[in-house]
Short mmCIF file of C-alpha atoms in Angstrom, two decimals:
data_model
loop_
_atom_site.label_atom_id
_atom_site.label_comp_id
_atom_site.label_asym_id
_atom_site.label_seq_id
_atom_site.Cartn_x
_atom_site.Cartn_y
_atom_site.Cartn_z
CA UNK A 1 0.00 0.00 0.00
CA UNK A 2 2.73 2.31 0.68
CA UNK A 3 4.55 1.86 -2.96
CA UNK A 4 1.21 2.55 -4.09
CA UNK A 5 0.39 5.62 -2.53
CA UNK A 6 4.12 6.67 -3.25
CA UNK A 7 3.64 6.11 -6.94
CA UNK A 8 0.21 8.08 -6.90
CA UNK A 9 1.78 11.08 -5.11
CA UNK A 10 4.50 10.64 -8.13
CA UNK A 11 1.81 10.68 -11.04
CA UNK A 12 -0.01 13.74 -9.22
CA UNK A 13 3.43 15.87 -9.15
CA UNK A 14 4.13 14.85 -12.60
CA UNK A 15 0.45 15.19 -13.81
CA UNK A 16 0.98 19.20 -12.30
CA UNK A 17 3.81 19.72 -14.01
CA UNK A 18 3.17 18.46 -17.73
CA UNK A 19 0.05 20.60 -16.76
CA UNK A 20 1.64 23.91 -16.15
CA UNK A 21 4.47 22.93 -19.29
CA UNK A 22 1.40 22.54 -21.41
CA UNK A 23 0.03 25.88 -20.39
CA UNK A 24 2.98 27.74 -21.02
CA UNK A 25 4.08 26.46 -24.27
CA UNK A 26 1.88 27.17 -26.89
CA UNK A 27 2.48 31.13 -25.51
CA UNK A 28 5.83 31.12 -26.40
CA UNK A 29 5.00 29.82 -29.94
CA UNK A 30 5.38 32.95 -31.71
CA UNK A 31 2.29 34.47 -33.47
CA UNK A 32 -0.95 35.54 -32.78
CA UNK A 33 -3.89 33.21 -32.78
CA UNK A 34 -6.24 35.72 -32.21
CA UNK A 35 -5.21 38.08 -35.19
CA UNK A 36 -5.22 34.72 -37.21
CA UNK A 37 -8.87 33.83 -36.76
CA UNK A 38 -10.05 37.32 -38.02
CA UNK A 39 -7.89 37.07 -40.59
CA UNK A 40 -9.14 33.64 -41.65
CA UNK A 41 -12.72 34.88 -41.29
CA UNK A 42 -11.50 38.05 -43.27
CA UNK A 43 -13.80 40.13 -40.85
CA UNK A 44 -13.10 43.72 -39.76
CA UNK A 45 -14.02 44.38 -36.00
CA UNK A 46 -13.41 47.40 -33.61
CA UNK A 47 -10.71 47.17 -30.79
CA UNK A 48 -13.16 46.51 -28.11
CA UNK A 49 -14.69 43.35 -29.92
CA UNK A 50 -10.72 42.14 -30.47
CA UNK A 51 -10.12 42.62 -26.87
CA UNK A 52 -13.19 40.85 -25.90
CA UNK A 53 -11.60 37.94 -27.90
CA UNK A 54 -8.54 38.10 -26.34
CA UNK A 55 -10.25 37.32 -22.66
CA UNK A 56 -12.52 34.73 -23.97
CA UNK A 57 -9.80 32.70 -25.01
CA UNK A 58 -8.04 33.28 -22.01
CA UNK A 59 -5.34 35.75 -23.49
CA UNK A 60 -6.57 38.89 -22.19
CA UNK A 61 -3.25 41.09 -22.83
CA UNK A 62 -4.15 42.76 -19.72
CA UNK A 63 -3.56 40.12 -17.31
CA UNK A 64 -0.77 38.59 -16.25
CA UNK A 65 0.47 35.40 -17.24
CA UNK A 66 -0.01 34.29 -13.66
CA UNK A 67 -3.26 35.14 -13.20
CA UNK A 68 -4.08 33.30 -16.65
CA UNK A 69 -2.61 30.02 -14.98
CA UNK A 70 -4.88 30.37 -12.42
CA UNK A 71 -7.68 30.94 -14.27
CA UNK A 72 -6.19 28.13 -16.30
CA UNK A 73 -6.32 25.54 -13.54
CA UNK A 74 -9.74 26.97 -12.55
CA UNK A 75 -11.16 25.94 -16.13
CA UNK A 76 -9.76 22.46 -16.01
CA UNK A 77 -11.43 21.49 -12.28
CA UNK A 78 -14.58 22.76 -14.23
CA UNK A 79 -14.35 20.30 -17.10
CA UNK A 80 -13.92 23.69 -19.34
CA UNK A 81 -10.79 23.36 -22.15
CA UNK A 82 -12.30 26.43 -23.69
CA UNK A 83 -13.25 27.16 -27.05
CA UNK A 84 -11.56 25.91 -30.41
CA UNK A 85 -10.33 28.75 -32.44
CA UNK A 86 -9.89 26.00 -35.76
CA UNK A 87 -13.71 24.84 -35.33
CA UNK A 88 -14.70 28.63 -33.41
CA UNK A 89 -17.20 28.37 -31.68
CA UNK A 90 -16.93 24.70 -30.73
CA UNK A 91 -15.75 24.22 -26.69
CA UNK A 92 -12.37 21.75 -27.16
CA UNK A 93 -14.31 19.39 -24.91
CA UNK A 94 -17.19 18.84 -27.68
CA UNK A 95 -13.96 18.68 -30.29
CA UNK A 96 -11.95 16.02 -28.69
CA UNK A 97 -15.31 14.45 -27.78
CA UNK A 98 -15.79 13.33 -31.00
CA UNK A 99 -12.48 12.86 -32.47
CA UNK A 100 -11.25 10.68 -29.41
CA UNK A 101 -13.40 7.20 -29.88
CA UNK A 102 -12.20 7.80 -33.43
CA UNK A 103 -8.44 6.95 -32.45
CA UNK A 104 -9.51 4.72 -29.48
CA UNK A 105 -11.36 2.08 -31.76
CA UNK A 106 -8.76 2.53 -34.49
CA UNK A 107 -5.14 2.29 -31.74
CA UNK A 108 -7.29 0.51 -29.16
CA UNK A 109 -7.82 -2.77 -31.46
CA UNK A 110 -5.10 -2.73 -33.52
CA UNK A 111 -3.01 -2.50 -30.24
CA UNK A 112 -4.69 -5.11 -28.24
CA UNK A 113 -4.64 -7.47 -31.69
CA UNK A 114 -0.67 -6.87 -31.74
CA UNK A 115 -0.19 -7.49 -28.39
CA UNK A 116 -1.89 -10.80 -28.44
CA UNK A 117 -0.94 -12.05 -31.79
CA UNK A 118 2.69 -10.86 -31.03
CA UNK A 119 2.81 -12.83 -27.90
CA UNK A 120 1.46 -16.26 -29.31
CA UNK A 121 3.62 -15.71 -32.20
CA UNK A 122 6.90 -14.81 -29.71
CA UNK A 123 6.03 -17.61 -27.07
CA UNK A 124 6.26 -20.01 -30.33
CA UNK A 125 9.34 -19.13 -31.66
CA UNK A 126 10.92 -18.76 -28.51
CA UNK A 127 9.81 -22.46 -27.49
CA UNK A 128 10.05 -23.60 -30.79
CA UNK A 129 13.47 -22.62 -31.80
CA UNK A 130 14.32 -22.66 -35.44
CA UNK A 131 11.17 -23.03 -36.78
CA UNK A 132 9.17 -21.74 -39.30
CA UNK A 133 8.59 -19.38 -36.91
CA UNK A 134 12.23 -18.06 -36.05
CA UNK A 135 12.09 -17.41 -40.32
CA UNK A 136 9.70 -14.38 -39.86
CA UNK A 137 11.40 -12.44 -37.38
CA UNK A 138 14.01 -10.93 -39.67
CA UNK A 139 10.89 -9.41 -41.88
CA UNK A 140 8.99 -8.38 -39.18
CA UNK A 141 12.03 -6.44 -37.89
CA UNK A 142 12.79 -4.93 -41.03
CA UNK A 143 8.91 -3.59 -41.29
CA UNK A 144 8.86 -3.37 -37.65
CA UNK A 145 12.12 -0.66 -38.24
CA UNK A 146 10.27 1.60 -40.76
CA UNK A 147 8.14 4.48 -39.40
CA UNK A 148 4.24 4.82 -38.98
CA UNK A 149 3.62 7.70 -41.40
CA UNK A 150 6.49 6.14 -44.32
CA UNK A 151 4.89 2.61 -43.89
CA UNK A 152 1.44 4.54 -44.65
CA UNK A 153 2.28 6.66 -47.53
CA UNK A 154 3.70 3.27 -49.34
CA UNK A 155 0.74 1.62 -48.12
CA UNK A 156 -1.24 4.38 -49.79
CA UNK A 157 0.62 4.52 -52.80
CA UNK A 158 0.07 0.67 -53.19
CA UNK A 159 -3.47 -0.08 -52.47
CA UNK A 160 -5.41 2.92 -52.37
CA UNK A 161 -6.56 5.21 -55.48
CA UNK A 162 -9.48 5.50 -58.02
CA UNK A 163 -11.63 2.54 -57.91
CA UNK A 164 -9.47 0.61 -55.49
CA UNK A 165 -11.45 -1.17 -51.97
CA UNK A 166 -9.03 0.79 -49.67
CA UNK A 167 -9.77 4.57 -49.17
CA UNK A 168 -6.60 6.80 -48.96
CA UNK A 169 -8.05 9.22 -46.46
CA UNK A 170 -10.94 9.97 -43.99
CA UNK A 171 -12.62 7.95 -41.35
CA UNK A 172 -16.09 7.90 -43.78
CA UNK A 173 -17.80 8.38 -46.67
CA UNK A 174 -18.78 11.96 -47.70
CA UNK A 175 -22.15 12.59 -47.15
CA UNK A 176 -22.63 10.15 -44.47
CA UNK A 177 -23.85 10.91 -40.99
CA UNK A 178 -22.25 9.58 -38.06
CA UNK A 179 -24.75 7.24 -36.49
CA UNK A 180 -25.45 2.86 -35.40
CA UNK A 181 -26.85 1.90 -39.19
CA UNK A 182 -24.90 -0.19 -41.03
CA UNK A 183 -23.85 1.37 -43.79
CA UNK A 184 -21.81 4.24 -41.67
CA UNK A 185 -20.07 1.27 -40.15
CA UNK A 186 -19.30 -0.90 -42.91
CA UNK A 187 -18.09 2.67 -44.33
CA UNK A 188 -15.92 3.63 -41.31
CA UNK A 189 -14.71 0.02 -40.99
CA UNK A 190 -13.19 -0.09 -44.59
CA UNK A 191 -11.64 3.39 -43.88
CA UNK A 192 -10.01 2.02 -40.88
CA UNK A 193 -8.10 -1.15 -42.78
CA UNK A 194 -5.00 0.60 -44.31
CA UNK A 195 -4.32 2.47 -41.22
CA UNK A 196 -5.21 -0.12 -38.81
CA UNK A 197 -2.81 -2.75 -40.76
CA UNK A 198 0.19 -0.40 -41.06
CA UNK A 199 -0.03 0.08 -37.45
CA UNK A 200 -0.11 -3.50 -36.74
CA UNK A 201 2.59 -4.74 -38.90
CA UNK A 202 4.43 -1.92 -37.54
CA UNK A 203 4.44 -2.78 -34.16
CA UNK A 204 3.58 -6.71 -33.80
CA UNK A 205 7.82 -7.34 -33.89
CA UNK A 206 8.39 -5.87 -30.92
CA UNK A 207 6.04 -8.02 -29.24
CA UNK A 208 7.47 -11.17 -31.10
CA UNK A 209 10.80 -10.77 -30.19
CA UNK A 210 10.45 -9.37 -26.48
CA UNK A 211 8.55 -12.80 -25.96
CA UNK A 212 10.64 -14.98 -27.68
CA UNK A 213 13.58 -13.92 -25.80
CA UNK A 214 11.83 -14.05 -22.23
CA UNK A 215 10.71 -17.89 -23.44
CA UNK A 216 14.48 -18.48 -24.22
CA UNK A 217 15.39 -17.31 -20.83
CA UNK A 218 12.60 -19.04 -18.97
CA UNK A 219 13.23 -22.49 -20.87
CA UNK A 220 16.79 -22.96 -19.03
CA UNK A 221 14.92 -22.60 -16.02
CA UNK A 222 15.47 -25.71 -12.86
CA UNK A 223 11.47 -25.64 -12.78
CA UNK A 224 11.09 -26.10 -16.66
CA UNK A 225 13.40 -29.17 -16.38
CA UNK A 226 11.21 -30.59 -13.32
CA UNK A 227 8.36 -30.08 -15.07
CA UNK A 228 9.31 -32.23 -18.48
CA UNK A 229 11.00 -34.83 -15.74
CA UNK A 230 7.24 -35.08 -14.19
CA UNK A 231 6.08 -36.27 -17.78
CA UNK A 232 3.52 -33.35 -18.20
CA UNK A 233 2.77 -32.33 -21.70
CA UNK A 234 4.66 -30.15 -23.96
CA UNK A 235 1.93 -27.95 -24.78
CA UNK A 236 1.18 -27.56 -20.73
CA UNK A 237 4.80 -26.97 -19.75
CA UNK A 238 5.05 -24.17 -22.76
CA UNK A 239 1.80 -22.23 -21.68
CA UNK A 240 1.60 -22.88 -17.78
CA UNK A 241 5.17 -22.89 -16.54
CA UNK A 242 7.20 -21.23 -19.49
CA UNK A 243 4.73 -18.77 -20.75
CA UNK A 244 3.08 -17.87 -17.55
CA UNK A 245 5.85 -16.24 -15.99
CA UNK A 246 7.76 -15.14 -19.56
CA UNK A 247 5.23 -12.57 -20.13
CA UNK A 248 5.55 -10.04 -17.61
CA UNK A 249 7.71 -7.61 -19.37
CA UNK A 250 5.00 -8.04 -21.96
CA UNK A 251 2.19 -7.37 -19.56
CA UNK A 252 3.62 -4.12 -18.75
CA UNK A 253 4.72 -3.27 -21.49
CA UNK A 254 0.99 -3.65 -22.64
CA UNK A 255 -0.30 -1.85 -19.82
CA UNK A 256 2.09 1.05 -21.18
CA UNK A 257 1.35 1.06 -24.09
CA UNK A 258 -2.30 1.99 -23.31
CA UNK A 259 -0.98 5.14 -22.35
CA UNK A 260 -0.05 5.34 -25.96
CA UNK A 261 -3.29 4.82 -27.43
CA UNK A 262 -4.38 7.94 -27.55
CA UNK A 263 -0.95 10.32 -28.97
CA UNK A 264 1.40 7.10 -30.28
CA UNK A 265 0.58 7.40 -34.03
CA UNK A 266 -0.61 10.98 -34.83
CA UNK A 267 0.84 10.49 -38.08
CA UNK A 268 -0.92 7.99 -38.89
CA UNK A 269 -3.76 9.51 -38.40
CA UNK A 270 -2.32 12.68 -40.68
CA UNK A 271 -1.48 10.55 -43.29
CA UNK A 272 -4.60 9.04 -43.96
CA UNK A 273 -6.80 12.29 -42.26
CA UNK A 274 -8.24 10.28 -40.24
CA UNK A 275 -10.71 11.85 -37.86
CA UNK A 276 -8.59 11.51 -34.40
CA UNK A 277 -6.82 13.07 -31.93
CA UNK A 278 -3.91 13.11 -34.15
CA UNK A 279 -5.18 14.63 -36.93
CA UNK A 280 -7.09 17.36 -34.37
CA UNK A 281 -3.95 18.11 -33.23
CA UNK A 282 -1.91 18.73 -36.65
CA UNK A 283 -4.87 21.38 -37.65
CA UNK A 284 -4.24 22.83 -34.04
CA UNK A 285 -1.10 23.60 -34.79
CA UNK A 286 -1.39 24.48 -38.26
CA UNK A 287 -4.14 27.56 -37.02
CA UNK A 288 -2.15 27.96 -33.39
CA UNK A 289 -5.00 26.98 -31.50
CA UNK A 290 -4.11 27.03 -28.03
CA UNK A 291 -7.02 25.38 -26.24
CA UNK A 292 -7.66 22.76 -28.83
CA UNK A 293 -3.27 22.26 -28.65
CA UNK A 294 -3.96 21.96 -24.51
CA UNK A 295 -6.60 19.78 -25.13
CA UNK A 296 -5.52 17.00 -26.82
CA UNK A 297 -1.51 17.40 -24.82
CA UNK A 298 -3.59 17.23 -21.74
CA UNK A 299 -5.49 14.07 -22.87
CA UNK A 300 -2.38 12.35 -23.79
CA UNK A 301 -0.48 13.39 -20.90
CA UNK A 302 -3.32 11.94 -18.27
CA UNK A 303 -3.56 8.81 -20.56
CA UNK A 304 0.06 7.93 -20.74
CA UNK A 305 -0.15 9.02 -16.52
CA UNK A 306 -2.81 6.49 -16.18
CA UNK A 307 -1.22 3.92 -18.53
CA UNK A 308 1.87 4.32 -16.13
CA UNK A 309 -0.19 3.46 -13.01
CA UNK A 310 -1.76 0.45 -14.63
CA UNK A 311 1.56 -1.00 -14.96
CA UNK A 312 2.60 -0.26 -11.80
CA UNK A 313 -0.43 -1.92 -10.25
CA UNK A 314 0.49 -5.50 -12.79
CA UNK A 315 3.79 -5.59 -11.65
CA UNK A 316 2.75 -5.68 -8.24
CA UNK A 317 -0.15 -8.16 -8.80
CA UNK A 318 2.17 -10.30 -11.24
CA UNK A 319 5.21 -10.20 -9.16
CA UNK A 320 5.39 -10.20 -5.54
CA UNK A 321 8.94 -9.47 -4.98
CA UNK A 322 7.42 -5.76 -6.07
CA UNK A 323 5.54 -5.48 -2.89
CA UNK A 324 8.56 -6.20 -0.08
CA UNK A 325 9.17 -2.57 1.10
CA UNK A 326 12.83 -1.81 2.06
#
């Protein structure tokens, strides 16, 4: 209880200060957001209308930058990000609302799928040494070793285009309307394959191989030898002696990468403009929107935060050396 409550006091003190670096970044970006939203809108307004811009989106030129990190904080506890100057007047909350289940379905699944196809695929070579198997791992490496975004733009360039089953960009058909009815989810499902597949063939290696080399470890084991001298079956000793307790580092490194989920390909998602979190934030950027910028760093920040917990919380589950307290 005590390593727990030392690692939540940890995540708090680390969750205040990505907090405070995320408010004070995007105001050293140089520019003026404000100036660029008129200008976008090509509208001509008097000084007190600017000014009344400036406070509503929390840059009121008048206050101090102190008193705008309180205010700050005092908008978060509220559940208020502000409002979006890219989708003005949309609250950030309402924006990341619904481009968020957009990159959890897409990273959530194709995460989970590589962690468990990765494993099964890793506790197999590893057990099954020079296999079939062992014959994959230099491909998957080499695929493993190119980037998100470069593995998507050849992926584009191979199976999307006119007339072609993949699409190269969106998360649906035009015209659609986000809803339950079939045909927006068979629609949003085929717009998901050629992102959802780069992702996983870029990142099922690194479950294979950290697997395969905890199996190799674990077979020399005293108690893996015990258990084949008992006569029990290959296929028990592999999963219940030699894969049991060769997959923690996997298990936490799982747990981890659910932190991950939400910010770990963003371009991905800006390669194929796919509705998301990542894609959110490359528009943020590109129109130097503060809130919606704080918005999706703060998302990330707390997921990763959380992510970090949840592995904290398996290790000490999984292994109970963890829990001995010096």
């Amino acid at each position: 209880m005590k390593f727990l409550l030392q690692r939540i006091a940890f995540y708090a003190f680390t969750a205040w200060a990505a907090i405070t670096i995320n408010f004070f970044i995007p105001r050293m970006i140089p520019g003026d957001p404000v100036t660029s939203l008129i200008n976008r809108y090509q509208g001509q307004i008097s000084t007190e209308a600017l000014d009344s811009l400036y406070v509503l989106f929390g840059l009121d030129k008048d206050a101090s930058m102190w008193s705008q990190y309180v205010d700050y904080w005092g908008q978060l506890f509220r559940g208020d990000l502000g409002l979006s100057f890219t989708f003005f007047p949309t609250p950030v909350a309402s924006v990341l609302g619904q481009s968020l289940p957009w990159t959890v379905a897409l990273v959530g699944i194709t995460t989970f799928a590589s962690f468990m196809i990765g494993t099964f695929l890793g506790v197999l070579a590893g057990w099954r040494r020079g296999s079939w198997i062992d014959g994959l791992l230099p491909a998957t490496t080499f695929l493993s070793s190119i980037p998100y975004f470069w593995l998507g733009l050849i992926a584009i360039a191979l199976f999307a285009g006119q007339g072609s089953f993949f699409p190269s960009s969106g998360g649906y058909e035009p015209g659609l309307v986000p809803s339950w009815d079939g045909e927006f989810i068979s629609s949003a499902i085929r717009h998901s394959l050629l992102p959802a597949i780069t992702i996983l063939i870029s990142s099922v290696s690194g479950w294979i191989l950290g697997m395969r080399n905890m199996m190799i470890t674990v077979a020399s084991e005293d108690y893996i030898t015990v258990a084949h001298a008992k006569g029990l079956s290959e296929r028990r000793v592999m999963v219940g002696y030699a894969a049991r307790n060769a997959l923690l580092p996997n298990v936490a490194g799982f747990a981890l990468s659910l932190g991950f989920i939400v910010g770990g390909t963003l371009l991905v998602e800006i390669v194929f403009s796919y509705p998301g979190i990542g894609f959110n934030l490359f528009q943020a950027v590109g129109s130097k929107d503060y809130p919606l910028m704080q918005g999706v760093f703060l998302v990330i920040t707390l997921s990763v935060l959380v992510a970090n917990l949840i592995a904290d919380v398996a290790y000490l589950v999984l292994d109970p050396r963890t829990r001995k307290e010096g």
